[in-house]
JSON list of C-alpha atoms in Angstrom, two decimals:
[
{"chain": "A", "resi": 1, "resn": "UNK", "atom": "CA", "xyz": [-12.22, -1.54, -6.40]},
{"chain": "A", "resi": 2, "resn": "UNK", "atom": "CA", "xyz": [-14.69, 1.47, -7.51]},
{"chain": "A", "resi": 3, "resn": "UNK", "atom": "CA", "xyz": [-14.37, 5.69, -5.88]},
{"chain": "A", "resi": 4, "resn": "UNK", "atom": "CA", "xyz": [-17.52, 4.93, -4.32]},
{"chain": "A", "resi": 5, "resn": "UNK", "atom": "CA", "xyz": [-16.21, 2.53, -1.59]},
{"chain": "A", "resi": 6, "resn": "UNK", "atom": "CA", "xyz": [-13.74, 4.88, -1.30]},
{"chain": "A", "resi": 7, "resn": "UNK", "atom": "CA", "xyz": [-16.25, 8.40, -0.85]},
{"chain": "A", "resi": 8, "resn": "UNK", "atom": "CA", "xyz": [-18.46, 6.15, 1.56]},
{"chain": "A", "resi": 9, "resn": "UNK", "atom": "CA", "xyz": [-15.61, 6.03, 3.89]},
{"chain": "A", "resi": 10, "resn": "UNK", "atom": "CA", "xyz": [-14.36, 9.43, 3.51]},
{"chain": "A", "resi": 11, "resn": "UNK", "atom": "CA", "xyz": [-18.16, 11.13, 4.34]},
{"chain": "A", "resi": 12, "resn": "UNK", "atom": "CA", "xyz": [-17.52, 9.31, 7.69]},
{"chain": "A", "resi": 13, "resn": "UNK", "atom": "CA", "xyz": [-14.89, 12.20, 8.84]},
{"chain": "A", "resi": 14, "resn": "UNK", "atom": "CA", "xyz": [-13.95, 14.30, 6.05]},
{"chain": "A", "resi": 15, "resn": "UNK", "atom": "CA", "xyz": [-16.28, 17.56, 5.35]},
{"chain": "A", "resi": 16, "resn": "UNK", "atom": "CA", "xyz": [-18.03, 17.75, 2.26]},
{"chain": "A", "resi": 17, "resn": "UNK", "atom": "CA", "xyz": [-15.20, 20.60, 0.67]},
{"chain": "A", "resi": 18, "resn": "UNK", "atom": "CA", "xyz": [-12.33, 17.62, 1.31]},
{"chain": "A", "resi": 19, "resn": "UNK", "atom": "CA", "xyz": [-14.48, 15.00, 0.15]},
{"chain": "A", "resi": 20, "resn": "UNK", "atom": "CA", "xyz": [-14.96, 17.00, -3.05]},
{"chain": "A", "resi": 21, "resn": "UNK", "atom": "CA", "xyz": [-11.28, 17.35, -3.15]},
{"chain": "A", "resi": 22, "resn": "UNK", "atom": "CA", "xyz": [-10.48, 13.54, -3.42]},
{"chain": "A", "resi": 23, "resn": "UNK", "atom": "CA", "xyz": [-13.40, 13.07, -5.80]},
{"chain": "A", "resi": 24, "resn": "UNK", "atom": "CA", "xyz": [-10.68, 15.85, -8.25]},
{"chain": "A", "resi": 25, "resn": "UNK", "atom": "CA", "xyz": [-8.33, 13.80, -7.31]},
{"chain": "A", "resi": 26, "resn": "UNK", "atom": "CA", "xyz": [-9.97, 10.63, -8.70]},
{"chain": "A", "resi": 27, "resn": "UNK", "atom": "CA", "xyz": [-10.76, 12.32, -11.72]},
{"chain": "A", "resi": 28, "resn": "UNK", "atom": "CA", "xyz": [-7.45, 13.09, -12.52]},
{"chain": "A", "resi": 29, "resn": "UNK", "atom": "CA", "xyz": [-5.84, 10.16, -11.56]},
{"chain": "A", "resi": 30, "resn": "UNK", "atom": "CA", "xyz": [-8.48, 8.26, -13.76]},
{"chain": "A", "resi": 31, "resn": "UNK", "atom": "CA", "xyz": [-7.50, 10.29, -17.18]},
{"chain": "A", "resi": 32, "resn": "UNK", "atom": "CA", "xyz": [-4.43, 10.17, -16.62]},
{"chain": "A", "resi": 33, "resn": "UNK", "atom": "CA", "xyz": [-4.18, 6.78, -16.28]},
{"chain": "A", "resi": 34, "resn": "UNK", "atom": "CA", "xyz": [-6.26, 6.24, -19.14]},
{"chain": "A", "resi": 35, "resn": "UNK", "atom": "CA", "xyz": [-6.10, 2.62, -20.83]},
{"chain": "A", "resi": 36, "resn": "UNK", "atom": "CA", "xyz": [-3.87, 1.25, -18.53]},
{"chain": "A", "resi": 37, "resn": "UNK", "atom": "CA", "xyz": [-3.93, -2.24, -16.66]},
{"chain": "A", "resi": 38, "resn": "UNK", "atom": "CA", "xyz": [-2.85, -3.88, -13.99]},
{"chain": "A", "resi": 39, "resn": "UNK", "atom": "CA", "xyz": [-1.07, -7.55, -14.88]},
{"chain": "A", "resi": 40, "resn": "UNK", "atom": "CA", "xyz": [-3.96, -8.84, -13.34]},
{"chain": "A", "resi": 41, "resn": "UNK", "atom": "CA", "xyz": [-6.14, -7.01, -16.16]},
{"chain": "A", "resi": 42, "resn": "UNK", "atom": "CA", "xyz": [-7.94, -4.68, -14.00]},
{"chain": "A", "resi": 43, "resn": "UNK", "atom": "CA", "xyz": [-8.07, -0.67, -14.88]},
{"chain": "A", "resi": 44, "resn": "UNK", "atom": "CA", "xyz": [-4.85, 0.44, -12.78]},
{"chain": "A", "resi": 45, "resn": "UNK", "atom": "CA", "xyz": [-6.87, 2.87, -11.37]},
{"chain": "A", "resi": 46, "resn": "UNK", "atom": "CA", "xyz": [-8.37, 0.17, -8.90]},
{"chain": "A", "resi": 47, "resn": "UNK", "atom": "CA", "xyz": [-4.48, -0.36, -7.15]},
{"chain": "A", "resi": 48, "resn": "UNK", "atom": "CA", "xyz": [-4.76, 3.62, -6.56]},
{"chain": "A", "resi": 49, "resn": "UNK", "atom": "CA", "xyz": [-8.38, 3.41, -5.19]},
{"chain": "A", "resi": 50, "resn": "UNK", "atom": "CA", "xyz": [-7.49, 1.26, -2.89]},
{"chain": "A", "resi": 51, "resn": "UNK", "atom": "CA", "xyz": [-4.51, 2.58, -1.62]},
{"chain": "A", "resi": 52, "resn": "UNK", "atom": "CA", "xyz": [-6.46, 5.54, -0.57]},
{"chain": "A", "resi": 53, "resn": "UNK", "atom": "CA", "xyz": [-8.91, 2.96, 0.88]},
{"chain": "A", "resi": 54, "resn": "UNK", "atom": "CA", "xyz": [-6.80, 1.59, 3.49]},
{"chain": "A", "resi": 55, "resn": "UNK", "atom": "CA", "xyz": [-5.57, 5.29, 4.22]},
{"chain": "A", "resi": 56, "resn": "UNK", "atom": "CA", "xyz": [-9.02, 6.20, 4.17]},
{"chain": "A", "resi": 57, "resn": "UNK", "atom": "CA", "xyz": [-9.58, 3.64, 7.29]},
{"chain": "A", "resi": 58, "resn": "UNK", "atom": "CA", "xyz": [-6.96, 4.88, 9.47]},
{"chain": "A", "resi": 59, "resn": "UNK", "atom": "CA", "xyz": [-8.79, 8.58, 8.90]},
{"chain": "A", "resi": 60, "resn": "UNK", "atom": "CA", "xyz": [-5.60, 10.31, 7.21]},
{"chain": "A", "resi": 61, "resn": "UNK", "atom": "CA", "xyz": [-6.30, 13.46, 5.78]},
{"chain": "A", "resi": 62, "resn": "UNK", "atom": "CA", "xyz": [-7.41, 14.93, 2.31]},
{"chain": "A", "resi": 63, "resn": "UNK", "atom": "CA", "xyz": [-4.36, 15.48, 0.75]},
{"chain": "A", "resi": 64, "resn": "UNK", "atom": "CA", "xyz": [-3.11, 12.28, 1.87]},
{"chain": "A", "resi": 65, "resn": "UNK", "atom": "CA", "xyz": [-6.02, 10.62, 0.40]},
{"chain": "A", "resi": 66, "resn": "UNK", "atom": "CA", "xyz": [-5.79, 12.69, -2.62]},
{"chain": "A", "resi": 67, "resn": "UNK", "atom": "CA", "xyz": [-1.79, 11.88, -3.24]},
{"chain": "A", "resi": 68, "resn": "UNK", "atom": "CA", "xyz": [-2.34, 8.06, -3.12]},
{"chain": "A", "resi": 69, "resn": "UNK", "atom": "CA", "xyz": [-4.87, 8.30, -5.50]},
{"chain": "A", "resi": 70, "resn": "UNK", "atom": "CA", "xyz": [-2.49, 10.68, -7.81]},
{"chain": "A", "resi": 71, "resn": "UNK", "atom": "CA", "xyz": [0.67, 8.54, -6.25]},
{"chain": "A", "resi": 72, "resn": "UNK", "atom": "CA", "xyz": [1.60, 6.52, -9.91]},
{"chain": "A", "resi": 73, "resn": "UNK", "atom": "CA", "xyz": [1.04, 9.52, -12.04]},
{"chain": "A", "resi": 74, "resn": "UNK", "atom": "CA", "xyz": [4.57, 10.87, -11.94]},
{"chain": "A", "resi": 75, "resn": "UNK", "atom": "CA", "xyz": [5.85, 7.78, -12.25]},
{"chain": "A", "resi": 76, "resn": "UNK", "atom": "CA", "xyz": [3.42, 6.17, -15.18]},
{"chain": "A", "resi": 77, "resn": "UNK", "atom": "CA", "xyz": [2.00, 9.04, -16.88]},
{"chain": "A", "resi": 78, "resn": "UNK", "atom": "CA", "xyz": [3.30, 12.29, -18.33]},
{"chain": "A", "resi": 79, "resn": "UNK", "atom": "CA", "xyz": [1.95, 14.37, -15.32]},
{"chain": "A", "resi": 80, "resn": "UNK", "atom": "CA", "xyz": [4.22, 16.64, -14.57]},
{"chain": "A", "resi": 81, "resn": "UNK", "atom": "CA", "xyz": [4.55, 17.78, -10.32]},
{"chain": "A", "resi": 82, "resn": "UNK", "atom": "CA", "xyz": [3.87, 20.83, -11.53]},
{"chain": "A", "resi": 83, "resn": "UNK", "atom": "CA", "xyz": [0.65, 20.01, -12.13]},
{"chain": "A", "resi": 84, "resn": "UNK", "atom": "CA", "xyz": [-0.53, 18.48, -9.27]},
{"chain": "A", "resi": 85, "resn": "UNK", "atom": "CA", "xyz": [0.73, 21.73, -7.53]},
{"chain": "A", "resi": 86, "resn": "UNK", "atom": "CA", "xyz": [-1.39, 23.45, -9.82]},
{"chain": "A", "resi": 87, "resn": "UNK", "atom": "CA", "xyz": [-4.35, 21.50, -9.40]},
{"chain": "A", "resi": 88, "resn": "UNK", "atom": "CA", "xyz": [-4.61, 20.33, -6.20]},
{"chain": "A", "resi": 89, "resn": "UNK", "atom": "CA", "xyz": [-1.51, 22.41, -3.63]},
{"chain": "A", "resi": 90, "resn": "UNK", "atom": "CA", "xyz": [1.74, 22.19, -3.00]},
{"chain": "A", "resi": 91, "resn": "UNK", "atom": "CA", "xyz": [0.89, 19.59, 0.13]},
{"chain": "A", "resi": 92, "resn": "UNK", "atom": "CA", "xyz": [-0.53, 16.69, -2.67]},
{"chain": "A", "resi": 93, "resn": "UNK", "atom": "CA", "xyz": [2.86, 17.34, -5.03]},
{"chain": "A", "resi": 94, "resn": "UNK", "atom": "CA", "xyz": [5.27, 16.70, -2.48]},
{"chain": "A", "resi": 95, "resn": "UNK", "atom": "CA", "xyz": [3.16, 14.27, -0.99]},
{"chain": "A", "resi": 96, "resn": "UNK", "atom": "CA", "xyz": [3.11, 12.00, -4.31]},
{"chain": "A", "resi": 97, "resn": "UNK", "atom": "CA", "xyz": [6.55, 13.40, -5.95]},
{"chain": "A", "resi": 98, "resn": "UNK", "atom": "CA", "xyz": [7.75, 11.88, -2.27]},
{"chain": "A", "resi": 99, "resn": "UNK", "atom": "CA", "xyz": [6.27, 8.41, -3.31]},
{"chain": "A", "resi": 100, "resn": "UNK", "atom": "CA", "xyz": [7.77, 9.00, -6.79]},
{"chain": "A", "resi": 101, "resn": "UNK", "atom": "CA", "xyz": [11.26, 9.57, -5.46]},
{"chain": "A", "resi": 102, "resn": "UNK", "atom": "CA", "xyz": [10.96, 6.32, -2.73]},
{"chain": "A", "resi": 103, "resn": "UNK", "atom": "CA", "xyz": [9.78, 4.09, -6.49]},
{"chain": "A", "resi": 104, "resn": "UNK", "atom": "CA", "xyz": [12.96, 5.42, -8.50]},
{"chain": "A", "resi": 105, "resn": "UNK", "atom": "CA", "xyz": [14.72, 3.80, -5.84]},
{"chain": "A", "resi": 106, "resn": "UNK", "atom": "CA", "xyz": [15.80, 0.23, -7.13]},
{"chain": "A", "resi": 107, "resn": "UNK", "atom": "CA", "xyz": [16.89, -1.93, -4.12]},
{"chain": "A", "resi": 108, "resn": "UNK", "atom": "CA", "xyz": [17.39, -6.05, -3.59]},
{"chain": "A", "resi": 109, "resn": "UNK", "atom": "CA", "xyz": [18.03, -6.70, -0.38]},
{"chain": "A", "resi": 110, "resn": "UNK", "atom": "CA", "xyz": [21.01, -9.09, 0.45]},
{"chain": "A", "resi": 111, "resn": "UNK", "atom": "CA", "xyz": [21.92, -8.85, 4.13]},
{"chain": "A", "resi": 112, "resn": "UNK", "atom": "CA", "xyz": [20.19, -7.34, 6.52]},
{"chain": "A", "resi": 113, "resn": "UNK", "atom": "CA", "xyz": [23.14, -4.56, 6.77]},
{"chain": "A", "resi": 114, "resn": "UNK", "atom": "CA", "xyz": [21.97, -3.16, 3.58]},
{"chain": "A", "resi": 115, "resn": "UNK", "atom": "CA", "xyz": [18.06, -3.33, 4.73]},
{"chain": "A", "resi": 116, "resn": "UNK", "atom": "CA", "xyz": [18.97, -1.64, 7.69]},
{"chain": "A", "resi": 117, "resn": "UNK", "atom": "CA", "xyz": [21.10, 1.42, 6.21]},
{"chain": "A", "resi": 118, "resn": "UNK", "atom": "CA", "xyz": [18.28, 1.61, 2.52]},
{"chain": "A", "resi": 119, "resn": "UNK", "atom": "CA", "xyz": [15.27, 1.83, 5.89]},
{"chain": "A", "resi": 120, "resn": "UNK", "atom": "CA", "xyz": [17.16, 4.51, 7.46]},
{"chain": "A", "resi": 121, "resn": "UNK", "atom": "CA", "xyz": [17.44, 6.30, 3.92]},
{"chain": "A", "resi": 122, "resn": "UNK", "atom": "CA", "xyz": [14.03, 6.20, 3.33]},
{"chain": "A", "resi": 123, "resn": "UNK", "atom": "CA", "xyz": [13.01, 7.33, 6.48]},
{"chain": "A", "resi": 124, "resn": "UNK", "atom": "CA", "xyz": [15.97, 9.85, 6.09]},
{"chain": "A", "resi": 125, "resn": "UNK", "atom": "CA", "xyz": [14.27, 10.86, 2.01]},
{"chain": "A", "resi": 126, "resn": "UNK", "atom": "CA", "xyz": [10.36, 10.97, 3.60]},
{"chain": "A", "resi": 127, "resn": "UNK", "atom": "CA", "xyz": [10.56, 14.54, 5.16]},
{"chain": "A", "resi": 128, "resn": "UNK", "atom": "CA", "xyz": [6.64, 14.01, 5.58]},
{"chain": "A", "resi": 129, "resn": "UNK", "atom": "CA", "xyz": [5.51, 11.10, 7.41]},
{"chain": "A", "resi": 130, "resn": "UNK", "atom": "CA", "xyz": [2.33, 11.25, 5.69]},
{"chain": "A", "resi": 131, "resn": "UNK", "atom": "CA", "xyz": [4.73, 9.82, 2.04]},
{"chain": "A", "resi": 132, "resn": "UNK", "atom": "CA", "xyz": [5.94, 6.58, 4.27]},
{"chain": "A", "resi": 133, "resn": "UNK", "atom": "CA", "xyz": [2.14, 5.94, 4.66]},
{"chain": "A", "resi": 134, "resn": "UNK", "atom": "CA", "xyz": [1.59, 6.38, 1.53]},
{"chain": "A", "resi": 135, "resn": "UNK", "atom": "CA", "xyz": [4.27, 4.21, 0.39]},
{"chain": "A", "resi": 136, "resn": "UNK", "atom": "CA", "xyz": [3.55, 1.21, 2.93]},
{"chain": "A", "resi": 137, "resn": "UNK", "atom": "CA", "xyz": [-0.75, 1.23, 1.94]},
{"chain": "A", "resi": 138, "resn": "UNK", "atom": "CA", "xyz": [0.75, 0.84, -1.81]},
{"chain": "A", "resi": 139, "resn": "UNK", "atom": "CA", "xyz": [3.30, -2.14, -0.48]},
{"chain": "A", "resi": 140, "resn": "UNK", "atom": "CA", "xyz": [-0.09, -3.44, 1.10]},
{"chain": "A", "resi": 141, "resn": "UNK", "atom": "CA", "xyz": [-2.59, -3.47, -1.87]},
{"chain": "A", "resi": 142, "resn": "UNK", "atom": "CA", "xyz": [0.34, -4.51, -3.72]},
{"chain": "A", "resi": 143, "resn": "UNK", "atom": "CA", "xyz": [1.04, -7.34, -1.63]},
{"chain": "A", "resi": 144, "resn": "UNK", "atom": "CA", "xyz": [-1.80, -8.25, -1.51]},
{"chain": "A", "resi": 145, "resn": "UNK", "atom": "CA", "xyz": [-2.63, -9.12, -5.50]},
{"chain": "A", "resi": 146, "resn": "UNK", "atom": "CA", "xyz": [1.22, -10.79, -6.01]},
{"chain": "A", "resi": 147, "resn": "UNK", "atom": "CA", "xyz": [-0.44, -12.87, -7.39]},
{"chain": "A", "resi": 148, "resn": "UNK", "atom": "CA", "xyz": [-0.67, -11.94, -11.60]},
{"chain": "A", "resi": 149, "resn": "UNK", "atom": "CA", "xyz": [3.53, -11.61, -11.50]},
{"chain": "A", "resi": 150, "resn": "UNK", "atom": "CA", "xyz": [6.10, -14.01, -11.81]},
{"chain": "A", "resi": 151, "resn": "UNK", "atom": "CA", "xyz": [7.34, -16.42, -9.25]},
{"chain": "A", "resi": 152, "resn": "UNK", "atom": "CA", "xyz": [10.37, -15.04, -9.22]},
{"chain": "A", "resi": 153, "resn": "UNK", "atom": "CA", "xyz": [9.02, -11.60, -9.09]},
{"chain": "A", "resi": 154, "resn": "UNK", "atom": "CA", "xyz": [6.89, -12.53, -6.81]},
{"chain": "A", "resi": 155, "resn": "UNK", "atom": "CA", "xyz": [9.49, -13.80, -4.26]},
{"chain": "A", "resi": 156, "resn": "UNK", "atom": "CA", "xyz": [12.34, -10.49, -4.92]},
{"chain": "A", "resi": 157, "resn": "UNK", "atom": "CA", "xyz": [9.36, -8.27, -3.95]},
{"chain": "A", "resi": 158, "resn": "UNK", "atom": "CA", "xyz": [8.25, -10.29, -0.71]},
{"chain": "A", "resi": 159, "resn": "UNK", "atom": "CA", "xyz": [11.62, -10.66, 0.17]},
{"chain": "A", "resi": 160, "resn": "UNK", "atom": "CA", "xyz": [12.39, -6.88, -0.20]},
{"chain": "A", "resi": 161, "resn": "UNK", "atom": "CA", "xyz": [8.99, -6.30, 1.62]},
{"chain": "A", "resi": 162, "resn": "UNK", "atom": "CA", "xyz": [10.15, -8.80, 4.68]},
{"chain": "A", "resi": 163, "resn": "UNK", "atom": "CA", "xyz": [13.56, -6.84, 4.77]},
{"chain": "A", "resi": 164, "resn": "UNK", "atom": "CA", "xyz": [12.25, -3.40, 3.79]},
{"chain": "A", "resi": 165, "resn": "UNK", "atom": "CA", "xyz": [8.81, -2.49, 4.60]},
{"chain": "A", "resi": 166, "resn": "UNK", "atom": "CA", "xyz": [7.37, -4.79, 7.51]},
{"chain": "A", "resi": 167, "resn": "UNK", "atom": "CA", "xyz": [10.25, -3.02, 9.63]},
{"chain": "A", "resi": 168, "resn": "UNK", "atom": "CA", "xyz": [9.23, 0.30, 8.39]},
{"chain": "A", "resi": 169, "resn": "UNK", "atom": "CA", "xyz": [6.00, -0.49, 9.83]},
{"chain": "A", "resi": 170, "resn": "UNK", "atom": "CA", "xyz": [6.98, -2.05, 13.21]},
{"chain": "A", "resi": 171, "resn": "UNK", "atom": "CA", "xyz": [9.20, 1.37, 13.78]},
{"chain": "A", "resi": 172, "resn": "UNK", "atom": "CA", "xyz": [6.12, 3.83, 13.27]},
{"chain": "A", "resi": 173, "resn": "UNK", "atom": "CA", "xyz": [3.74, 0.87, 15.83]},
{"chain": "A", "resi": 174, "resn": "UNK", "atom": "CA", "xyz": [1.92, 0.27, 12.77]},
{"chain": "A", "resi": 175, "resn": "UNK", "atom": "CA", "xyz": [0.93, -3.40, 14.48]},
{"chain": "A", "resi": 176, "resn": "UNK", "atom": "CA", "xyz": [-1.77, -4.27, 12.35]},
{"chain": "A", "resi": 177, "resn": "UNK", "atom": "CA", "xyz": [0.41, -3.51, 9.10]},
{"chain": "A", "resi": 178, "resn": "UNK", "atom": "CA", "xyz": [3.88, -5.11, 9.63]},
{"chain": "A", "resi": 179, "resn": "UNK", "atom": "CA", "xyz": [1.91, -7.98, 10.35]},
{"chain": "A", "resi": 180, "resn": "UNK", "atom": "CA", "xyz": [0.07, -8.55, 7.57]},
{"chain": "A", "resi": 181, "resn": "UNK", "atom": "CA", "xyz": [3.08, -7.49, 5.42]},
{"chain": "A", "resi": 182, "resn": "UNK", "atom": "CA", "xyz": [4.95, -10.56, 7.24]},
{"chain": "A", "resi": 183, "resn": "UNK", "atom": "CA", "xyz": [2.56, -12.74, 6.67]},
{"chain": "A", "resi": 184, "resn": "UNK", "atom": "CA", "xyz": [2.13, -11.69, 2.74]},
{"chain": "A", "resi": 185, "resn": "UNK", "atom": "CA", "xyz": [5.57, -11.77, 2.88]},
{"chain": "A", "resi": 186, "resn": "UNK", "atom": "CA", "xyz": [5.89, -15.68, 4.16]},
{"chain": "A", "resi": 187, "resn": "UNK", "atom": "CA", "xyz": [3.14, -16.98, 1.91]},
{"chain": "A", "resi": 188, "resn": "UNK", "atom": "CA", "xyz": [5.95, -15.73, -0.94]},
{"chain": "A", "resi": 189, "resn": "UNK", "atom": "CA", "xyz": [9.08, -16.98, 0.09]},
{"chain": "A", "resi": 190, "resn": "UNK", "atom": "CA", "xyz": [7.52, -20.16, 1.88]},
{"chain": "A", "resi": 191, "resn": "UNK", "atom": "CA", "xyz": [4.66, -21.35, 0.50]},
{"chain": "A", "resi": 192, "resn": "UNK", "atom": "CA", "xyz": [5.18, -24.86, 1.83]},
{"chain": "A", "resi": 193, "resn": "UNK", "atom": "CA", "xyz": [5.31, -24.15, 4.83]},
{"chain": "A", "resi": 194, "resn": "UNK", "atom": "CA", "xyz": [2.67, -21.29, 4.95]},
{"chain": "A", "resi": 195, "resn": "UNK", "atom": "CA", "xyz": [0.14, -24.15, 4.20]},
{"chain": "A", "resi": 196, "resn": "UNK", "atom": "CA", "xyz": [1.38, -26.57, 6.49]},
{"chain": "A", "resi": 197, "resn": "UNK", "atom": "CA", "xyz": [1.27, -23.55, 9.33]},
{"chain": "A", "resi": 198, "resn": "UNK", "atom": "CA", "xyz": [-2.01, -22.38, 7.95]},
{"chain": "A", "resi": 199, "resn": "UNK", "atom": "CA", "xyz": [-3.34, -26.04, 7.95]},
{"chain": "A", "resi": 200, "resn": "UNK", "atom": "CA", "xyz": [-1.84, -26.72, 11.49]},
{"chain": "A", "resi": 201, "resn": "UNK", "atom": "CA", "xyz": [-3.58, -23.17, 13.22]},
{"chain": "A", "resi": 202, "resn": "UNK", "atom": "CA", "xyz": [-7.04, -24.97, 11.52]},
{"chain": "A", "resi": 203, "resn": "UNK", "atom": "CA", "xyz": [-6.70, -28.27, 12.88]},
{"chain": "A", "resi": 204, "resn": "UNK", "atom": "CA", "xyz": [-5.90, -26.79, 16.07]},
{"chain": "A", "resi": 205, "resn": "UNK", "atom": "CA", "xyz": [-8.78, -24.60, 15.61]},
{"chain": "A", "resi": 206, "resn": "UNK", "atom": "CA", "xyz": [-11.46, -27.39, 14.86]},
{"chain": "A", "resi": 207, "resn": "UNK", "atom": "CA", "xyz": [-10.15, -29.13, 17.99]},
{"chain": "A", "resi": 208, "resn": "UNK", "atom": "CA", "xyz": [-10.84, -25.83, 20.25]},
{"chain": "A", "resi": 209, "resn": "UNK", "atom": "CA", "xyz": [-14.34, -25.68, 19.18]},
{"chain": "A", "resi": 210, "resn": "UNK", "atom": "CA", "xyz": [-14.83, -29.09, 19.31]},
{"chain": "A", "resi": 211, "resn": "UNK", "atom": "CA", "xyz": [-13.59, -29.00, 23.07]},
{"chain": "A", "resi": 212, "resn": "UNK", "atom": "CA", "xyz": [-15.42, -25.93, 23.59]},
{"chain": "A", "resi": 213, "resn": "UNK", "atom": "CA", "xyz": [-18.80, -27.61, 22.20]},
{"chain": "A", "resi": 214, "resn": "UNK", "atom": "CA", "xyz": [-18.51, -30.25, 24.66]},
{"chain": "A", "resi": 215, "resn": "UNK", "atom": "CA", "xyz": [-17.78, -27.96, 27.72]},
{"chain": "A", "resi": 216, "resn": "UNK", "atom": "CA", "xyz": [-21.06, -26.26, 26.61]}
]
């Protein structure tokens, strides 16, 4: 994932000044995360760029895209909230700070009641719905790239995703996101069952295709 991929999408719906503001956030984020890498070995900046692209595909505003690019700088670099406010405005700083506060909460779901309470707390914490959207996009990309983690870490994150983030996406009417989060969670929680289901779906698809060919 490179910045040009994101810029190409942004230019479809943002004006040039807004695109320039997002690019400024990218330069800041790339510098802040310089030398950092993900478990996969990729440069860390590829992750926030991917999160930003998920949101850009939804046509979110430029402060949301900038905040997505910067969403890990408070937590993972020496960057202060005040620096973000000074460089990008209070709107972006509030969004990044909101995502950082969610990330600071450690939670390992044990039962449905606890998961429901945590979902309510997250929604109450986020005074701006864009904070939740950024966090959901962050979780989607993390789930897409979960293979680089240990098995126990994958299962813990997948369970949390299934219990917390998929239901939040569903509650917000983000049904495509809900389905992807649930599918990815199931894949890591029950890999054998997931593989069997995929094979069955593929088999039925092949049969249906064959029947269609015969009738045509």
